[in-house]
PDB file of C-alpha atoms and ligand atoms in Angstrom:
ATOM      1  CA  MET A 247       0.161   0.129  -0.151  1.00 49.00           C
ATOM      2  CA  THR A 248       1.281   3.491  -0.523  1.00 65.00           C
ATOM      3  CA  ALA A 249       2.152   5.839   1.943  1.00 89.00           C
ATOM      4  CA  ILE A 250      -0.164   8.830   1.581  1.00 95.00           C
ATOM      5  CA  PRO A 251       1.812  11.844   3.854  1.00 97.00           C
ATOM      6  CA  ASP A 252       0.419  13.840   6.484  1.00 98.00           C
ATOM      7  CA  ILE A 253      -0.238  17.421   7.008  1.00 98.00           C
ATOM      8  CA  MET A 254       0.172  19.418  10.449  1.00 98.00           C
ATOM      9  CA  LEU A 255      -2.799  21.946  10.182  1.00 98.00           C
ATOM     10  CA  SER A 256      -1.851  24.853  12.599  1.00 98.00           C
ATOM     11  CA  ASN A 257      -2.662  23.674  15.648  1.00 98.00           C
ATOM     12  CA  GLY A 258      -0.811  20.920  15.635  1.00 98.00           C
ATOM     13  CA  GLN A 259      -3.455  17.761  14.158  1.00 98.00           C
ATOM     14  CA  ASN A 260      -2.081  15.909  11.408  1.00 98.00           C
ATOM     15  CA  ILE A 261      -3.996  15.472   8.691  1.00 98.00           C
ATOM     16  CA  PRO A 262      -3.796  12.960   5.669  1.00 98.00           C
ATOM     17  CA  GLN A 263      -3.219  15.525   2.729  1.00 98.00           C
ATOM     18  CA  PHE A 264      -5.019  12.711   0.852  1.00 98.00           C
ATOM     19  CA  GLY A 265      -8.960  12.080   0.979  1.00 98.00           C
ATOM     20  CA  PHE A 266     -12.474  10.287  -0.853  1.00 98.00           C
ATOM     21  CA  GLY A 267     -15.108  13.116  -1.124  1.00 97.00           C
ATOM     22  CA  VAL A 268     -18.915  11.858  -1.336  1.00 96.00           C
ATOM     23  CA  PHE A 269     -19.855  15.379  -2.756  1.00 94.00           C
ATOM     24  CA  LEU A 270     -22.970  14.395  -5.235  1.00 91.00           C
ATOM     25  CA  VAL A 271     -22.768  10.948  -3.795  1.00 92.00           C
ATOM     26  CA  LYS A 272     -25.945   9.343  -3.277  1.00 95.00           C
ATOM     27  CA  PRO A 273     -26.262   8.458  -0.593  1.00 96.00           C
ATOM     28  CA  GLU A 274     -27.732   4.917  -1.655  1.00 97.00           C
ATOM     29  CA  GLU A 275     -23.989   4.698  -3.712  1.00 97.00           C
ATOM     30  CA  THR A 276     -22.320   5.997  -0.025  1.00 98.00           C
ATOM     31  CA  VAL A 277     -21.888   2.094   1.318  1.00 98.00           C
ATOM     32  CA  ALA A 278     -19.714   1.055  -1.442  1.00 97.00           C
ATOM     33  CA  ALA A 279     -18.264   3.627  -2.064  1.00 97.00           C
ATOM     34  CA  VAL A 280     -16.414   4.572   1.552  1.00 98.00           C
ATOM     35  CA  SER A 281     -16.244   1.239   1.772  1.00 98.00           C
ATOM     36  CA  SER A 282     -15.130   0.523  -1.636  1.00 97.00           C
ATOM     37  CA  ALA A 283     -12.435   3.146  -0.956  1.00 97.00           C
ATOM     38  CA  LEU A 284     -11.010   2.963   3.213  1.00 98.00           C
ATOM     39  CA  GLN A 285     -10.460  -1.232   1.989  1.00 97.00           C
ATOM     40  CA  VAL A 286      -7.923  -0.218  -0.902  1.00 96.00           C
ATOM     41  CA  GLY A 287      -6.070   2.720   1.852  1.00 96.00           C
ATOM     42  CA  TYR A 288      -8.363   5.575   2.144  1.00 97.00           C
ATOM     43  CA  ARG A 289      -8.269   7.280   5.672  1.00 98.00           C
ATOM     44  CA  HIS A 290      -9.367  10.201   4.639  1.00 98.00           C
ATOM     45  CA  ILE A 291     -13.128  10.620   3.934  1.00 98.00           C
ATOM     46  CA  ASP A 292     -15.397  14.438   3.608  1.00 98.00           C
ATOM     47  CA  THR A 293     -19.200  14.716   4.105  1.00 98.00           C
ATOM     48  CA  ALA A 294     -20.970  17.617   5.000  1.00 97.00           C
ATOM     49  CA  GLU A 295     -24.175  17.537   5.860  1.00 97.00           C
ATOM     50  CA  MET A 296     -25.999  18.637   2.993  1.00 95.00           C
ATOM     51  CA  TYR A 297     -24.578  15.954   0.827  1.00 95.00           C
ATOM     52  CA  GLY A 298     -27.397  14.434   3.092  1.00 96.00           C
ATOM     53  CA  ASN A 299     -25.504  10.949   3.637  1.00 97.00           C
ATOM     54  CA  GLU A 300     -23.799  11.635   6.847  1.00 98.00           C
ATOM     55  CA  ASN A 301     -25.373   8.622   8.185  1.00 97.00           C
ATOM     56  CA  GLU A 302     -24.209   6.371   5.391  1.00 98.00           C
ATOM     57  CA  VAL A 303     -20.003   7.405   5.715  1.00 98.00           C
ATOM     58  CA  GLY A 304     -20.861   6.944   9.366  1.00 98.00           C
ATOM     59  CA  GLU A 305     -21.954   3.487   8.306  1.00 98.00           C
ATOM     60  CA  ALA A 306     -19.544   2.328   6.501  1.00 98.00           C
ATOM     61  CA  ILE A 307     -16.293   3.486   8.763  1.00 98.00           C
ATOM     62  CA  GLY A 308     -18.404   0.809  12.397  1.00 97.00           C
ATOM     63  CA  ARG A 309     -18.917  -1.552   9.162  1.00 97.00           C
ATOM     64  CA  SER A 310     -15.203  -1.939   8.225  1.00 98.00           C
ATOM     65  CA  ASP A 311     -12.519  -3.337  10.857  1.00 96.00           C
ATOM     66  CA  LEU A 312     -11.140   0.132  11.273  1.00 98.00           C
ATOM     67  CA  ASP A 313     -11.190   1.987  15.029  1.00 97.00           C
ATOM     68  CA  ARG A 314     -13.782   5.524  14.513  1.00 97.00           C
ATOM     69  CA  GLY A 315      -9.185   6.998  15.052  1.00 97.00           C
ATOM     70  CA  ASP A 316      -8.139   5.374  11.732  1.00 97.00           C
ATOM     71  CA  VAL A 317      -9.466   7.811   9.797  1.00 98.00           C
ATOM     72  CA  PHE A 318      -9.704  11.573  10.060  1.00 98.00           C
ATOM     73  CA  VAL A 319     -13.451  12.530   9.274  1.00 98.00           C
ATOM     74  CA  THR A 320     -14.927  16.086   8.090  1.00 98.00           C
ATOM     75  CA  SER A 321     -17.039  17.564   7.976  1.00 98.00           C
ATOM     76  CA  LYS A 322     -19.370  20.868   7.388  1.00 98.00           C
ATOM     77  CA  LEU A 323     -22.777  22.488   8.330  1.00 98.00           C
ATOM     78  CA  ALA A 324     -25.861  22.765   6.872  1.00 97.00           C
ATOM     79  CA  ASN A 325     -26.243  27.182   5.130  1.00 97.00           C
ATOM     80  CA  ASP A 326     -29.605  27.324   6.881  1.00 96.00           C
ATOM     81  CA  ALA A 327     -28.296  26.118   9.945  1.00 97.00           C
ATOM     82  CA  HIS A 328     -25.817  29.857  10.589  1.00 97.00           C
ATOM     83  CA  GLU A 329     -27.684  31.433  13.742  1.00 97.00           C
ATOM     84  CA  PRO A 330     -25.448  30.122  16.955  1.00 98.00           C
ATOM     85  CA  ASP A 331     -28.647  27.683  17.930  1.00 98.00           C
ATOM     86  CA  ASP A 332     -29.123  25.980  14.717  1.00 98.00           C
ATOM     87  CA  ALA A 333     -25.258  25.101  14.998  1.00 98.00           C
ATOM     88  CA  ARG A 334     -24.976  23.564  18.178  1.00 98.00           C
ATOM     89  CA  ARG A 335     -28.086  21.689  16.893  1.00 98.00           C
ATOM     90  CA  ALA A 336     -26.601  20.677  13.520  1.00 98.00           C
ATOM     91  CA  PHE A 337     -23.987  20.153  14.828  1.00 98.00           C
ATOM     92  CA  ASP A 338     -25.080  17.487  17.644  1.00 98.00           C
ATOM     93  CA  GLU A 339     -27.071  15.885  14.894  1.00 98.00           C
ATOM     94  CA  SER A 340     -23.968  15.405  11.664  1.00 98.00           C
ATOM     95  CA  LEU A 341     -22.720  13.445  15.029  1.00 98.00           C
ATOM     96  CA  LYS A 342     -26.338  11.470  15.942  1.00 98.00           C
ATOM     97  CA  ALA A 343     -26.023  10.514  11.927  1.00 98.00           C
ATOM     98  CA  LEU A 344     -22.337   9.931  11.714  1.00 98.00           C
ATOM     99  CA  GLY A 345     -23.301   7.561  15.059  1.00 98.00           C
ATOM    100  CA  PHE A 346     -19.503   9.485  16.377  1.00 98.00           C
ATOM    101  CA  ASP A 347     -19.047  11.914  19.052  1.00 98.00           C
ATOM    102  CA  TYR A 348     -16.220  13.772  17.729  1.00 98.00           C
ATOM    103  CA  LEU A 349     -15.073  14.710  14.386  1.00 98.00           C
ATOM    104  CA  ASP A 350     -11.796  14.955  13.198  1.00 98.00           C
ATOM    105  CA  LEU A 351     -12.561  18.635  11.573  1.00 98.00           C
ATOM    106  CA  PHE A 352     -15.808  20.986  10.930  1.00 98.00           C
ATOM    107  CA  LEU A 353     -16.167  24.017   8.094  1.00 98.00           C
ATOM    108  CA  ILE A 354     -18.778  26.305   7.953  1.00 98.00           C
ATOM    109  CA  HIS A 355     -19.338  25.336   4.230  1.00 97.00           C
ATOM    110  CA  TRP A 356     -20.001  28.766   3.018  1.00 97.00           C
ATOM    111  CA  PRO A 357     -19.737  32.115   4.111  1.00 97.00           C
ATOM    112  CA  LEU A 358     -23.446  33.317   2.902  1.00 96.00           C
ATOM    113  CA  PRO A 359     -21.758  37.281   2.681  1.00 95.00           C
ATOM    114  CA  THR A 360     -25.120  38.270   1.454  1.00 93.00           C
ATOM    115  CA  ARG A 361     -28.103  36.778   4.638  1.00 94.00           C
ATOM    116  CA  TYR A 362     -27.777  36.839   8.102  1.00 93.00           C
ATOM    117  CA  ASP A 363     -26.510  40.264   8.057  1.00 90.00           C
ATOM    118  CA  GLY A 364     -23.501  38.749   6.056  1.00 92.00           C
ATOM    119  CA  ASP A 365     -22.649  37.651   9.938  1.00 94.00           C
ATOM    120  CA  TYR A 366     -20.126  33.935   9.785  1.00 96.00           C
ATOM    121  CA  VAL A 367     -18.066  35.762  12.450  1.00 97.00           C
ATOM    122  CA  SER A 368     -20.789  34.086  15.448  1.00 97.00           C
ATOM    123  CA  THR A 369     -21.008  31.107  13.429  1.00 98.00           C
ATOM    124  CA  TRP A 370     -17.278  31.200  13.923  1.00 98.00           C
ATOM    125  CA  LYS A 371     -17.338  31.689  17.018  1.00 98.00           C
ATOM    126  CA  THR A 372     -20.163  28.929  17.900  1.00 98.00           C
ATOM    127  CA  LEU A 373     -17.509  26.448  15.695  1.00 98.00           C
ATOM    128  CA  GLU A 374     -14.260  28.186  18.707  1.00 98.00           C
ATOM    129  CA  GLU A 375     -16.856  26.351  21.348  1.00 98.00           C
ATOM    130  CA  PHE A 376     -17.196  22.762  19.650  1.00 98.00           C
ATOM    131  CA  TYR A 377     -13.176  22.916  19.799  1.00 98.00           C
ATOM    132  CA  ARG A 378     -13.198  24.213  23.151  1.00 98.00           C
ATOM    133  CA  GLU A 379     -15.374  21.174  24.244  1.00 98.00           C
ATOM    134  CA  GLY A 380     -12.938  18.790  21.962  1.00 98.00           C
ATOM    135  CA  ARG A 381     -15.832  17.580  20.187  1.00 98.00           C
ATOM    136  CA  ALA A 382     -14.288  19.267  16.810  1.00 98.00           C
ATOM    137  CA  ARG A 383     -10.886  18.394  16.661  1.00 98.00           C
ATOM    138  CA  SER A 384      -9.951  21.127  14.679  1.00 98.00           C
ATOM    139  CA  ILE A 385     -12.642  23.778  12.962  1.00 98.00           C
ATOM    140  CA  GLY A 386     -12.593  25.224   9.251  1.00 98.00           C
ATOM    141  CA  VAL A 387     -13.748  27.193   7.090  1.00 98.00           C
ATOM    142  CA  SER A 388     -14.808  26.522   3.240  1.00 98.00           C
ATOM    143  CA  ASN A 389     -15.388  28.863   0.484  1.00 98.00           C
ATOM    144  CA  PHE A 390     -13.958  32.049   2.387  1.00 98.00           C
ATOM    145  CA  GLN A 391     -12.734  34.770   0.158  1.00 97.00           C
ATOM    146  CA  PRO A 392      -8.813  36.944   1.681  1.00 97.00           C
ATOM    147  CA  ARG A 393     -11.641  39.477   2.664  1.00 96.00           C
ATOM    148  CA  HIS A 394     -13.989  36.550   4.782  1.00 97.00           C
ATOM    149  CA  LEU A 395     -10.831  35.539   6.205  1.00 97.00           C
ATOM    150  CA  ARG A 396     -10.113  38.764   8.053  1.00 97.00           C
ATOM    151  CA  ARG A 397     -12.652  38.934   9.217  1.00 96.00           C
ATOM    152  CA  LEU A 398     -11.973  36.130  11.356  1.00 96.00           C
ATOM    153  CA  HIS A 399      -8.696  37.432  11.934  1.00 94.00           C
ATOM    154  CA  ALA A 400      -9.406  39.799  13.360  1.00 94.00           C
ATOM    155  CA  GLU A 401     -12.101  39.658  15.319  1.00 93.00           C
ATOM    156  CA  CYS A 402     -12.030  35.573  16.857  1.00 94.00           C
ATOM    157  CA  ASP A 403      -9.709  33.403  18.769  1.00 94.00           C
ATOM    158  CA  ILE A 404      -9.524  30.451  17.179  1.00 97.00           C
ATOM    159  CA  PRO A 405      -8.066  30.741  13.159  1.00 97.00           C
ATOM    160  CA  PRO A 406      -9.603  28.071  11.244  1.00 98.00           C
ATOM    161  CA  ALA A 407      -7.314  25.437  10.434  1.00 98.00           C
ATOM    162  CA  VAL A 408      -7.857  25.158   7.109  1.00 98.00           C
ATOM    163  CA  ASN A 409      -9.941  26.266   3.747  1.00 98.00           C
ATOM    164  CA  GLN A 410     -11.673  24.162   1.719  1.00 98.00           C
ATOM    165  CA  ILE A 411     -11.921  25.608  -1.561  1.00 98.00           C
ATOM    166  CA  GLU A 412     -12.404  25.023  -5.522  1.00 98.00           C
ATOM    167  CA  VAL A 413      -9.926  24.591  -6.964  1.00 98.00           C
ATOM    168  CA  ASN A 414      -8.391  22.376 -10.334  1.00 98.00           C
ATOM    169  CA  PRO A 415      -5.829  23.518 -13.271  1.00 98.00           C
ATOM    170  CA  TYR A 416      -9.066  26.410 -14.890  1.00 98.00           C
ATOM    171  CA  LEU A 417      -8.999  28.043 -11.037  1.00 98.00           C
ATOM    172  CA  THR A 418      -5.922  27.866  -9.658  1.00 98.00           C
ATOM    173  CA  GLN A 419      -7.058  30.576  -6.824  1.00 98.00           C
ATOM    174  CA  ASP A 420      -4.019  32.178  -6.065  1.00 96.00           C
ATOM    175  CA  GLU A 421      -4.951  35.269  -4.420  1.00 96.00           C
ATOM    176  CA  VAL A 422      -7.072  33.110  -1.925  1.00 98.00           C
ATOM    177  CA  ARG A 423      -4.615  30.305  -1.258  1.00 98.00           C
ATOM    178  CA  GLY A 424      -1.342  33.052  -0.943  1.00 97.00           C
ATOM    179  CA  PHE A 425      -3.491  34.803   1.924  1.00 97.00           C
ATOM    180  CA  CYS A 426      -4.740  30.941   3.466  1.00 98.00           C
ATOM    181  CA  ALA A 427      -0.450  30.545   3.101  1.00 98.00           C
ATOM    182  CA  GLU A 428       0.667  33.292   4.972  1.00 97.00           C
ATOM    183  CA  HIS A 429      -1.112  33.487   7.661  1.00 97.00           C
ATOM    184  CA  GLN A 430      -0.849  29.261   8.380  1.00 97.00           C
ATOM    185  CA  ILE A 431      -4.364  27.880   7.006  1.00 98.00           C
ATOM    186  CA  ALA A 432      -3.973  24.863   4.904  1.00 98.00           C
ATOM    187  CA  ILE A 433      -6.115  24.772   1.392  1.00 98.00           C
ATOM    188  CA  GLU A 434      -8.349  22.153   1.029  1.00 98.00           C
ATOM    189  CA  ALA A 435      -8.967  21.408  -2.650  1.00 98.00           C
ATOM    190  CA  TRP A 436     -12.401  20.949  -3.432  1.00 96.00           C
ATOM    191  CA  SER A 437     -13.022  18.458  -7.275  1.00 94.00           C
ATOM    192  CA  PRO A 438     -10.073  18.195  -7.331  1.00 96.00           C
ATOM    193  CA  LEU A 439     -10.464  17.392 -10.377  1.00 96.00           C
ATOM    194  CA  GLY A 440     -12.769  19.645 -11.389  1.00 94.00           C
ATOM    195  CA  ARG A 441     -16.324  17.671 -11.837  1.00 91.00           C
ATOM    196  CA  GLY A 442     -13.959  15.456 -14.516  1.00 91.00           C
ATOM    197  CA  ASN A 443     -13.332  18.232 -17.285  1.00 91.00           C
ATOM    198  CA  VAL A 444     -10.282  18.801 -16.913  1.00 96.00           C
ATOM    199  CA  LEU A 445      -8.953  15.027 -17.817  1.00 97.00           C
ATOM    200  CA  ALA A 446      -9.389  16.405 -21.257  1.00 97.00           C
ATOM    201  CA  ASP A 447      -6.989  18.885 -21.407  1.00 98.00           C
ATOM    202  CA  PRO A 448      -4.405  18.414 -24.496  1.00 98.00           C
ATOM    203  CA  MET A 449      -1.630  19.491 -21.899  1.00 98.00           C
ATOM    204  CA  VAL A 450      -2.527  17.214 -18.793  1.00 98.00           C
ATOM    205  CA  GLU A 451      -3.040  14.550 -21.471  1.00 98.00           C
ATOM    206  CA  SER A 452       0.549  14.389 -22.944  1.00 98.00           C
ATOM    207  CA  ILE A 453       2.366  15.318 -19.748  1.00 98.00           C
ATOM    208  CA  ALA A 454       0.407  11.495 -19.154  1.00 98.00           C
ATOM    209  CA  ARG A 455       1.666  10.207 -21.558  1.00 98.00           C
ATOM    210  CA  ARG A 456       5.003  10.893 -20.816  1.00 97.00           C
ATOM    211  CA  VAL A 457       4.877  10.032 -16.735  1.00 97.00           C
ATOM    212  CA  GLY A 458       2.780   6.365 -17.191  1.00 98.00           C
ATOM    213  CA  LYS A 459      -0.219   7.830 -15.495  1.00 98.00           C
ATOM    214  CA  THR A 460      -3.961   8.686 -16.481  1.00 98.00           C
ATOM    215  CA  PRO A 461      -4.633  12.288 -16.682  1.00 98.00           C
ATOM    216  CA  ALA A 462      -6.605  11.886 -13.363  1.00 98.00           C
ATOM    217  CA  GLN A 463      -3.458  10.512 -11.782  1.00 98.00           C
ATOM    218  CA  VAL A 464      -1.107  13.538 -12.847  1.00 98.00           C
ATOM    219  CA  VAL A 465      -4.300  16.249 -12.143  1.00 98.00           C
ATOM    220  CA  LEU A 466      -4.072  14.980  -7.889  1.00 98.00           C
ATOM    221  CA  ARG A 467      -0.379  14.840  -8.215  1.00 98.00           C
ATOM    222  CA  TRP A 468      -0.821  18.228  -9.310  1.00 98.00           C
ATOM    223  CA  HIS A 469      -2.235  19.118  -6.172  1.00 98.00           C
ATOM    224  CA  ILE A 470      -0.219  16.655  -3.555  1.00 98.00           C
ATOM    225  CA  GLU A 471       2.628  18.830  -5.378  1.00 98.00           C
ATOM    226  CA  ARG A 472       1.021  22.397  -4.983  1.00 98.00           C
ATOM    227  CA  GLY A 473       1.264  20.895  -0.875  1.00 98.00           C
ATOM    228  CA  ASP A 474      -2.612  21.047  -0.948  1.00 98.00           C
ATOM    229  CA  ILE A 475      -4.569  18.163   0.453  1.00 98.00           C
ATOM    230  CA  VAL A 476      -7.133  17.294  -1.491  1.00 98.00           C
ATOM    231  CA  PHE A 477     -10.492  14.283  -1.989  1.00 97.00           C
ATOM    232  CA  PRO A 478     -11.292  13.217  -5.173  1.00 96.00           C
ATOM    233  CA  LYS A 479     -15.456  11.617  -4.984  1.00 94.00           C
ATOM    234  CA  SER A 480     -15.740   8.968  -7.398  1.00 92.00           C
ATOM    235  CA  VAL A 481     -18.398   5.560  -7.364  1.00 92.00           C
ATOM    236  CA  ASN A 482     -16.161   3.587  -9.611  1.00 95.00           C
ATOM    237  CA  PRO A 483     -14.088   0.405  -7.713  1.00 94.00           C
ATOM    238  CA  GLU A 484     -11.905   1.156 -10.312  1.00 97.00           C
ATOM    239  CA  ARG A 485     -10.989   4.755  -9.986  1.00 96.00           C
ATOM    240  CA  ILE A 486     -11.537   5.125  -6.473  1.00 96.00           C
ATOM    241  CA  LYS A 487      -8.210   2.672  -6.961  1.00 96.00           C
ATOM    242  CA  GLU A 488      -6.285   4.647  -9.716  1.00 97.00           C
ATOM    243  CA  ASN A 489      -6.437   8.223  -8.291  1.00 97.00           C
ATOM    244  CA  MET A 490      -4.885   6.222  -5.308  1.00 97.00           C
ATOM    245  CA  GLY A 491      -2.074   5.443  -7.645  1.00 97.00           C
ATOM    246  CA  ILE A 492      -0.523   8.841  -6.824  1.00 97.00           C
ATOM    247  CA  PHE A 493       2.341   8.282  -4.207  1.00 97.00           C
ATOM    248  CA  ASP A 494       5.375   6.453  -6.336  1.00 96.00           C
ATOM    249  CA  PHE A 495       5.973   9.528  -9.090  1.00 96.00           C
ATOM    250  CA  GLU A 496       6.796  12.648  -8.713  1.00 97.00           C
ATOM    251  CA  LEU A 497       6.232  15.489 -11.362  1.00 98.00           C
ATOM    252  CA  PRO A 498       8.879  17.707 -12.331  1.00 97.00           C
ATOM    253  CA  GLY A 499       8.658  21.314 -11.210  1.00 97.00           C
ATOM    254  CA  GLU A 500       7.499  22.582 -14.449  1.00 98.00           C
ATOM    255  CA  ASP A 501       4.902  20.334 -15.554  1.00 98.00           C
ATOM    256  CA  VAL A 502       3.204  21.301 -12.204  1.00 98.00           C
ATOM    257  CA  GLU A 503       3.739  24.774 -13.805  1.00 98.00           C
ATOM    258  CA  ALA A 504       2.584  24.032 -17.793  1.00 98.00           C
ATOM    259  CA  ILE A 505      -0.958  23.124 -15.465  1.00 98.00           C
ATOM    260  CA  THR A 506      -0.503  25.715 -13.530  1.00 98.00           C
ATOM    261  CA  LEU A 507      -0.580  27.773 -16.718  1.00 98.00           C
ATOM    262  CA  LEU A 508      -4.039  26.622 -17.595  1.00 98.00           C
ATOM    263  CA  ASN A 509      -5.332  28.637 -14.787  1.00 98.00           C
ATOM    264  CA  ARG A 510      -8.319  30.314 -16.927  1.00 97.00           C
ATOM    265  CA  ASP A 511      -9.991  31.393 -13.528  1.00 97.00           C
ATOM    266  CA  GLU A 512     -13.440  29.042 -14.166  1.00 96.00           C
ATOM    267  CA  ARG A 513     -15.369  28.075 -11.616  1.00 96.00           C
ATOM    268  CA  THR A 514     -17.912  24.729 -12.100  1.00 94.00           C
ATOM    269  CA  GLY A 515     -19.663  25.604  -8.570  1.00 94.00           C
ATOM    270  CA  PRO A 516     -21.241  29.765  -7.216  1.00 95.00           C
ATOM    271  CA  ASP A 517     -19.134  32.445  -6.718  1.00 95.00           C
ATOM    272  CA  PRO A 518     -19.290  32.317  -2.603  1.00 96.00           C
ATOM    273  CA  ASP A 519     -19.884  36.396  -2.696  1.00 94.00           C
ATOM    274  CA  LYS A 520     -22.849  36.318  -4.297  1.00 93.00           C
ATOM    275  CA  PHE A 521     -23.506  32.253  -3.039  1.00 94.00           C
ATOM    276  CA  ASP A 522     -26.315  32.513  -0.622  1.00 92.00           C
ATOM    277  CA  GLY A 523     -27.274  28.929   0.086  1.00 92.00           C
ATOM    278  CA  ARG A 524     -30.725  28.656  -1.563  1.00 83.00           C
ATOM    279  CA  ARG A 525     -29.252  27.214  -4.354  1.00 61.00           C
TER     280      ARG A 525
HETATM  281  P1  LIG B 129     -17.390   8.643 -11.648  1.00 86.68           P
HETATM  282  O1  LIG B 129     -17.901   9.046  -9.597  1.00 86.68           O
HETATM  283  O2  LIG B 129     -18.589   7.828 -12.134  1.00 86.68           O
HETATM  284  O3  LIG B 129     -15.614   8.569 -10.888  1.00 86.68           O
HETATM  285  P2  LIG B 129     -14.093  15.682  -8.683  1.00 86.68           P
HETATM  286  O4  LIG B 129     -13.859  15.313  -7.591  1.00 86.68           O
HETATM  287  O5  LIG B 129     -13.575  17.027  -9.509  1.00 86.68           O
HETATM  288  O6  LIG B 129     -15.682  16.720  -8.032  1.00 86.68           O
HETATM  289  O7  LIG B 129     -14.801  14.928 -10.678  1.00 86.68           O
HETATM  290  C1  LIG B 129     -15.078  14.947  -9.741  1.00 86.68           C
HETATM  291  C2  LIG B 129     -15.956  13.285 -10.975  1.00 86.68           C
HETATM  292  O8  LIG B 129     -15.022  12.760 -11.754  1.00 86.68           O
HETATM  293  C3  LIG B 129     -16.688  12.457 -11.630  1.00 86.68           C
HETATM  294  O9  LIG B 129     -17.296  12.301 -12.539  1.00 86.68           O
HETATM  295  C4  LIG B 129     -16.156  11.777 -10.807  1.00 86.68           C
HETATM  296  O10 LIG B 129     -16.708  10.462 -11.775  1.00 86.68           O
HETATM  297  C5  LIG B 129     -15.049  11.864 -11.985  1.00 86.68           C
HETATM  298  N1  LIG B 129     -13.491  10.866 -11.373  1.00 86.68           N
HETATM  299  C6  LIG B 129     -13.807  10.798 -10.702  1.00 86.68           C
HETATM  300  N2  LIG B 129     -12.195   9.799 -10.554  1.00 86.68           N
HETATM  301  C7  LIG B 129     -12.447   9.960 -11.835  1.00 86.68           C
HETATM  302  C8  LIG B 129     -10.816   9.679 -13.543  1.00 86.68           C
HETATM  303  N3  LIG B 129     -10.058   8.467 -11.871  1.00 86.68           N
HETATM  304  N4  LIG B 129     -11.124   8.957 -14.128  1.00 86.68           N
HETATM  305  C9  LIG B 129     -11.700   9.871 -14.821  1.00 86.68           C
HETATM  306  N5  LIG B 129     -13.035  10.275 -14.216  1.00 86.68           N
HETATM  307  C10 LIG B 129     -12.796  10.677 -12.782  1.00 86.68           C
END
């Protein structure tokens, strides 16, 4: 089995740099997909209340022969639960659905700057409670822009350990990544394959042919070389295995740079400054 490196977060906790994402994995497919991932060696699962599959993630981990402490699990706060009391209830419900008494990482899913009077600060202070209680071993945010992060830094006690944002070769996110690097906030790249869109890119294909890997493996390795945390999603056991095969090769600096230059600032998901969470 290939060794998956850990990244140490600013609070001293380790997170596996590579994991399994279950965004858009239907609940009825989740137990099988997560079980396949655990079987081939994934030890980090990224879910969210809004994915509707926390129950099944917990079930797959419970059915495996792994201990709770062997798997790093992240979940995220639902967009309709930003008010502190709602956030407390939602966090309890996430733990209950997963069947856990703690989460390794809990995130505010979207900043929603146009909702709740733009107040994501009191939401963050509620996550600080979960952290102090030890029920969230690390806390972080998702889809936060530098201006949102600056406010948390100015008004809160505990800095976010991670910012989970959309990153792929067509959306390299230089500004947010630069800000986070300066402030010791680890970057997690969601939809690292651009939902599959970047896999037919001629540059990616030609590098893949040269290094003898698949386009998906090249793109995932590009994320790893850049130091980001990555958790591709797949419901196909072959691809789940393929996506893990990225720790037996390296991409030379010029290939990393060539892929980074594919940037088009093209999102597949919503703009965090405009998204109100209601879709
Ligand atoms: P599938 O679930 O059928 O494997 P992202 O993680 O960027 O959101 O991308 C997920 C999409 O990429 C899914 O549609 C998934 O399809 C597909 N995918 C995941 N791994 C691979 C792979 N190794 N090769 C091709 N497509 C993949």
